[in-house]
Amino acid sequence: MPSDLTPADPTPVLTLLNGFRASQVMFAAAELGLFDALAGGPKSVADLAKSLTLNADALERLLSACAMLGLLSLTDAGFANTPTATAYLTTASPNRLLGYVNYSNAVLWKLWDHLPDAVRDGGHQWKRVYGTDGPIFSQLFRTDADRREFVLGMHGYGLISSPVVANAVDLGHSRTFVDLGGATGHLAVAACRRWPNLAGVVFDLPEVIEQARELIGPTDVAGRIAMKAGDFFADELPPGDVYALGRILHDWAEAKIVKLLTRIHAALPSGGMVFVAEKVLHDDKTGPDWAVLQSLNMLLVTEGKERSLGEYAKLLEGVGFRDVTCHRTGAPLDVITAVKV
Ligand SMILES: C[S@@+](CC[C@H](N)C(=O)[O-])C[C@H]1O[C@@H](n2cnc3c(N)ncnc32)[C@H](O)[C@@H]1O
């Protein structure tokens, strides 16, 4: 029994008191354009303060915090981006996560401020925070700029996980990989690269397909990937023998998931596969850490949540799928496959 003589470990509380401060250091540095300003090489505090019109003393504290967090290093020539910042926090990097960092700072941060309200209401907080109502993706894509940032954020994440996800399942005998809600096509691109037998189709809302063209066009497998605009709840699904759902099911409440899975089941030929890429919760739902926190993010932002394998299996088997199999990857996303018999 802890007492004042043998106190309990305060580390989790002390760490969490700093958690939001550390996130805000990265958000502020990205918003101020520090990582882009250092993309050409190290700079002194004075030079950076002058070129970005910032207060030099305050800037030095922010730069020091970035160095402490592993985003910058201090060299003889001044502060420099670390390889992590160069890869993920600069606009010119093909692997950038900057879109999601900016979106988290500008949009999600304010929603998370209302976590207690969300736990009281059991629902997302768009109306309370932004005064808006309507379909989830019209909220997420409130402006063209928000939509571009969000989609680029998905892309950055996707580039980390999709090569691993595409390798996790044997698609050597499949023909057409239809990525529903495929956004920028990173999963279809990774699948076509890994499996030369595959053709890909990226299906998403019209405004997202426009952005997908810009990112799929320059890839080495662009010639094998078609792009189609539509609504997966209402429009005819492009024909295929594998339907991928990458981070789609976690957006929706059960009734809509059942509707979508039922449509996919009807569209698949016998022997066809549904390929669900999500971070799967442990059975007791206390891990993995990313999925547990993402489930709260989904509460604040969407109609959905993260689920355990048992919950996905129930949904898939409920609409007629069989052979539900979980392929844990160690990457930010796992894969669950199921077959139409
Ligand atoms: C969370 S994002 C995931 C994107 C992508 N699969 C990935 O993993 O990066 C959800 C995607 O579903 C798309 N989407 C939402 N509602 C849709 C609908 N009714 N029909 C087609 N696509 C939709 C969004 O535009 C967005 O690209």
XYZ file of C-alpha atoms and ligand atoms in Angstrom:
368
model
C 0.000 0.000 0.000
C 1.681 3.312 -1.047
C 2.059 5.911 1.706
C 3.918 9.214 1.970
C 6.966 7.138 2.982
C 6.744 4.808 -0.025
C 5.037 6.965 -2.629
C 3.528 5.469 -5.746
C 5.428 6.050 -8.983
C 4.555 9.596 -10.197
C 6.149 9.069 -13.634
C 2.937 8.619 -15.688
C 1.421 11.815 -14.267
C 4.587 13.861 -14.667
C 5.089 12.590 -18.205
C 1.515 13.420 -19.180
C 1.734 16.920 -17.758
C 4.402 17.487 -20.406
C 2.706 15.534 -23.189
C 0.648 18.390 -24.597
C 3.582 20.777 -24.312
C 5.764 18.502 -26.416
C 3.073 18.123 -29.102
C 2.600 21.876 -29.207
C 6.361 22.403 -29.716
C 6.217 20.355 -32.919
C 2.944 21.983 -34.033
C 4.271 25.519 -33.476
C 7.591 24.808 -35.179
C 5.755 23.385 -38.204
C 3.270 26.280 -38.287
C 6.094 28.829 -38.148
C 7.858 27.073 -41.044
C 11.038 26.292 -39.072
C 11.679 22.870 -40.631
C 11.279 24.246 -44.155
C 13.512 27.203 -43.269
C 16.231 24.737 -42.216
C 15.790 22.453 -45.232
C 18.774 24.085 -46.988
C 21.130 23.609 -44.009
C 21.814 24.847 -40.459
C 21.090 28.427 -39.432
C 21.811 30.549 -36.395
C 19.004 31.721 -34.139
C 19.636 35.319 -35.233
C 19.399 34.484 -38.959
C 16.225 32.446 -38.486
C 14.604 35.114 -36.318
C 15.388 37.747 -38.957
C 14.230 35.761 -41.988
C 10.965 34.592 -40.315
C 10.339 37.822 -38.353
C 10.321 36.108 -34.933
C 11.432 37.104 -31.450
C 14.987 35.734 -31.099
C 14.831 34.843 -27.392
C 11.497 33.033 -27.713
C 12.668 31.315 -30.905
C 15.791 30.007 -29.187
C 13.624 28.352 -26.518
C 11.447 26.726 -29.179
C 14.484 25.530 -31.145
C 16.058 24.101 -27.978
C 12.837 22.231 -27.224
C 12.830 20.837 -30.779
C 16.413 19.665 -30.240
C 15.462 18.049 -26.922
C 12.634 16.220 -28.748
C 14.904 14.890 -31.517
C 13.549 17.112 -34.288
C 16.597 19.417 -34.516
C 20.274 19.132 -33.640
C 22.612 21.886 -32.517
C 25.714 22.178 -34.738
C 28.591 24.661 -34.942
C 26.668 26.430 -37.720
C 23.449 26.666 -35.707
C 20.299 24.538 -35.517
C 19.821 21.820 -38.173
C 16.976 19.450 -39.086
C 17.530 15.876 -37.917
C 16.936 13.135 -40.540
C 13.503 12.608 -38.924
C 12.517 16.247 -39.458
C 13.882 16.222 -43.003
C 11.865 13.109 -43.911
C 8.578 13.869 -42.159
C 8.347 17.600 -41.423
C 9.508 19.382 -44.588
C 7.201 20.322 -47.443
C 9.542 19.011 -50.138
C 9.794 15.474 -48.708
C 7.781 12.780 -50.507
C 7.319 11.053 -47.101
C 6.061 14.129 -45.268
C 3.648 13.831 -42.357
C 3.446 17.621 -42.324
C -0.144 17.542 -43.602
C -1.326 15.560 -40.622
C 0.787 17.615 -38.206
C -0.797 20.821 -39.535
C -4.277 19.293 -39.562
C -3.823 18.049 -35.986
C -2.726 21.499 -34.876
C -5.324 23.534 -36.776
C -8.394 21.277 -36.502
C -8.036 18.253 -34.184
C -6.435 20.093 -31.258
C -9.618 22.136 -30.722
C -11.803 19.020 -30.883
C -9.630 17.237 -28.289
C -10.207 20.187 -25.969
C -13.769 18.821 -25.712
C -12.946 15.242 -24.741
C -14.976 15.494 -21.500
C -17.996 16.699 -23.539
C -17.558 13.822 -25.988
C -17.501 11.322 -23.122
C -20.681 12.891 -21.726
C -22.460 12.993 -25.134
C -20.916 9.868 -26.699
C -20.491 11.683 -30.008
C -18.245 13.843 -32.186
C -17.699 17.505 -31.415
C -17.831 19.305 -34.776
C -21.027 21.188 -33.968
C -19.878 22.296 -30.518
C -16.433 23.439 -31.698
C -17.053 24.670 -35.236
C -20.841 25.102 -35.334
C -21.081 22.789 -38.353
C -23.303 19.778 -38.966
C -23.622 17.177 -41.725
C -21.817 14.139 -43.114
C -18.494 13.393 -41.419
C -16.329 13.891 -44.473
C -17.899 17.254 -45.270
C -16.782 18.280 -41.764
C -13.297 16.848 -42.126
C -13.011 18.534 -45.539
C -14.480 21.870 -44.389
C -12.329 23.807 -46.846
C -10.231 22.773 -49.849
C -7.120 23.538 -47.791
C -8.325 21.302 -44.919
C -9.086 18.506 -47.361
C -5.643 18.735 -48.960
C -3.895 18.732 -45.559
C -5.956 15.790 -44.300
C -5.416 13.748 -47.465
C -1.680 14.521 -47.466
C -1.594 13.409 -43.855
C -3.242 10.092 -44.781
C -0.686 9.798 -47.563
C 2.290 10.305 -45.236
C 0.980 7.659 -42.861
C 0.158 5.380 -45.739
C 3.690 5.516 -47.111
C 4.951 4.146 -43.773
C 2.481 1.268 -43.528
C 1.320 0.300 -47.027
C 4.425 -1.587 -48.247
C 4.220 -3.765 -45.090
C 0.435 -4.120 -45.349
C 0.612 -5.110 -49.033
C 3.207 -7.760 -48.203
C 1.226 -9.240 -45.309
C -1.263 -11.188 -47.449
C -0.646 -13.466 -50.455
C -2.286 -11.687 -53.410
C -0.319 -13.718 -55.961
C -3.486 -15.215 -57.435
C -5.690 -12.118 -57.319
C -6.419 -9.923 -60.313
C -8.112 -6.628 -59.443
C -7.462 -4.825 -56.162
C -10.203 -2.221 -55.630
C -9.214 0.218 -52.882
C -12.477 1.718 -51.583
C -11.874 5.127 -50.013
C -8.332 4.677 -51.330
C -7.516 8.418 -51.144
C -4.083 9.039 -52.707
C -3.696 5.398 -53.751
C -0.654 4.594 -51.596
C -2.069 1.139 -50.782
C -2.973 0.339 -54.404
C 0.485 1.522 -55.481
C 2.184 -0.650 -52.826
C 0.021 -3.670 -53.740
C 0.749 -3.314 -57.462
C 4.476 -2.949 -56.760
C 4.515 -6.055 -54.546
C 2.225 -8.191 -56.749
C 2.966 -7.831 -60.507
C -0.196 -9.822 -61.348
C -2.456 -7.096 -59.890
C -4.333 -4.219 -61.468
C -5.530 -1.540 -59.046
C -8.601 0.680 -58.841
C -8.722 3.631 -56.442
C -12.300 4.619 -55.621
C -13.018 7.751 -53.562
C -15.075 10.941 -53.420
C -14.671 13.164 -56.535
C -12.624 15.910 -54.865
C -10.207 13.337 -53.410
C -9.797 11.531 -56.747
C -8.570 14.823 -58.233
C -5.803 14.894 -55.619
C -5.110 11.166 -56.135
C -4.304 11.798 -59.812
C -1.484 14.165 -58.813
C 0.134 11.538 -56.567
C -0.493 8.297 -58.495
C 0.366 9.779 -61.920
C 4.139 10.043 -61.319
C 4.514 6.519 -59.822
C 6.072 3.558 -61.674
C 2.768 1.613 -61.518
C 0.431 4.419 -62.653
C -0.332 2.500 -65.856
C -1.872 -0.359 -63.824
C -4.072 1.809 -61.598
C -7.463 3.207 -62.592
C -9.154 5.974 -60.603
C -12.890 6.232 -60.147
C -14.953 8.829 -58.307
C -18.052 7.768 -56.379
C -19.840 7.108 -53.110
C -19.215 3.619 -51.740
C -22.532 3.647 -49.857
C -24.602 4.430 -52.960
C -22.819 3.981 -56.299
C -22.019 0.762 -58.129
C -18.670 -0.592 -56.907
C -16.013 -1.164 -59.595
C -15.659 -4.925 -60.255
C -12.783 -6.726 -58.534
C -11.778 -9.875 -56.690
C -10.175 -8.034 -53.738
C -11.861 -5.062 -52.049
C -9.546 -3.125 -49.751
C -10.808 -0.909 -46.930
C -7.834 1.005 -45.512
C -8.829 2.934 -42.384
C -12.443 3.031 -43.598
C -14.362 0.840 -41.144
C -13.079 2.824 -38.141
C -14.841 5.935 -39.513
C -18.357 4.525 -39.298
C -21.023 3.279 -36.920
C -22.100 -0.341 -37.142
C -25.169 0.136 -39.386
C -23.100 1.837 -42.098
C -20.337 -0.783 -41.828
C -22.907 -3.535 -42.318
C -24.287 -1.688 -45.337
C -20.841 -1.289 -46.907
C -19.731 -4.871 -46.190
C -23.027 -6.190 -47.572
C -22.457 -4.246 -50.816
C -18.893 -5.586 -51.052
C -20.049 -9.154 -50.408
C -22.653 -8.830 -53.171
C -20.112 -7.393 -55.633
C -17.396 -10.026 -55.019
C -17.166 -13.235 -57.032
C -17.126 -16.473 -55.065
C -13.593 -16.892 -53.608
C -13.063 -13.121 -53.586
C -11.548 -11.347 -50.593
C -12.177 -8.321 -48.439
C -8.913 -6.789 -47.167
C -9.353 -4.558 -44.116
C -6.342 -2.452 -43.046
C -6.785 -1.079 -39.518
C -4.786 -1.079 -36.283
C -6.537 -3.917 -34.454
C -7.162 -3.441 -30.725
C -6.064 -6.123 -28.293
C -8.982 -8.203 -27.022
C -9.040 -6.273 -23.699
C -8.761 -2.945 -25.626
C -5.902 -1.531 -23.510
C -3.437 -1.659 -26.419
C -1.740 -1.133 -28.818
C -1.244 2.464 -27.636
C -1.773 4.019 -31.067
C -5.105 2.234 -31.545
C -6.352 3.065 -28.039
C -5.720 6.808 -28.514
C -6.989 6.710 -32.100
C -10.258 5.253 -30.838
C -10.753 8.424 -28.752
C -9.819 10.501 -31.795
C -12.537 8.679 -33.745
C -15.008 9.506 -30.946
C -14.220 13.223 -31.273
C -14.118 13.336 -35.066
C -16.242 10.578 -36.629
C -19.100 8.136 -36.079
C -16.651 5.267 -35.587
C -14.075 3.684 -33.296
C -11.205 1.195 -33.301
C -12.194 -2.434 -32.854
C -10.763 -5.773 -31.713
C -10.430 -8.797 -33.974
C -13.517 -10.330 -32.357
C -15.554 -7.230 -33.214
C -14.354 -7.161 -36.837
C -15.006 -10.899 -37.168
C -18.581 -10.475 -35.915
C -19.243 -7.720 -38.478
C -17.658 -9.667 -41.344
C -19.284 -13.010 -40.509
C -22.598 -11.251 -39.969
C -22.795 -10.338 -43.658
C -21.644 -13.782 -44.838
C -17.828 -13.624 -45.001
C -15.821 -16.650 -43.827
C -12.174 -17.461 -42.970
C -11.640 -14.213 -41.061
C -7.874 -13.957 -40.488
C -5.820 -11.274 -38.743
C -2.334 -10.537 -40.096
C -0.525 -8.494 -37.429
C 2.237 -6.514 -39.091
C 4.104 -4.414 -36.505
C 3.423 -1.472 -38.870
C 0.922 1.286 -38.007
C -1.803 -0.886 -39.622
C -2.645 -4.597 -39.440
C -4.698 -6.520 -42.006
C -7.846 -8.592 -41.567
C -8.880 -10.699 -44.535
C -12.092 -12.609 -45.085
C -13.396 -14.621 -48.020
C -16.719 -14.901 -49.844
C -17.355 -18.644 -50.145
C -9.628 7.847 -43.139
S -9.495 8.126 -44.854
C -8.523 6.728 -45.367
C -7.912 6.920 -46.717
C -7.043 5.771 -47.221
N -7.761 4.525 -47.363
C -5.827 5.615 -46.339
O -5.719 4.623 -45.618
O -4.983 6.517 -46.372
C -11.118 7.730 -45.442
C -11.299 7.890 -46.931
O -12.654 7.509 -47.265
C -13.120 8.400 -48.250
N -14.585 8.378 -48.204
C -15.373 8.826 -47.200
N -16.676 8.621 -47.496
C -16.707 8.037 -48.722
C -17.769 7.580 -49.550
N -19.043 7.693 -49.178
N -17.451 7.015 -50.741
C -16.130 6.909 -51.123
N -15.083 7.317 -50.364
C -15.371 7.880 -49.172
C -12.515 9.734 -47.840
O -12.525 10.663 -48.882
C -11.110 9.315 -47.413
O -10.218 9.322 -48.494
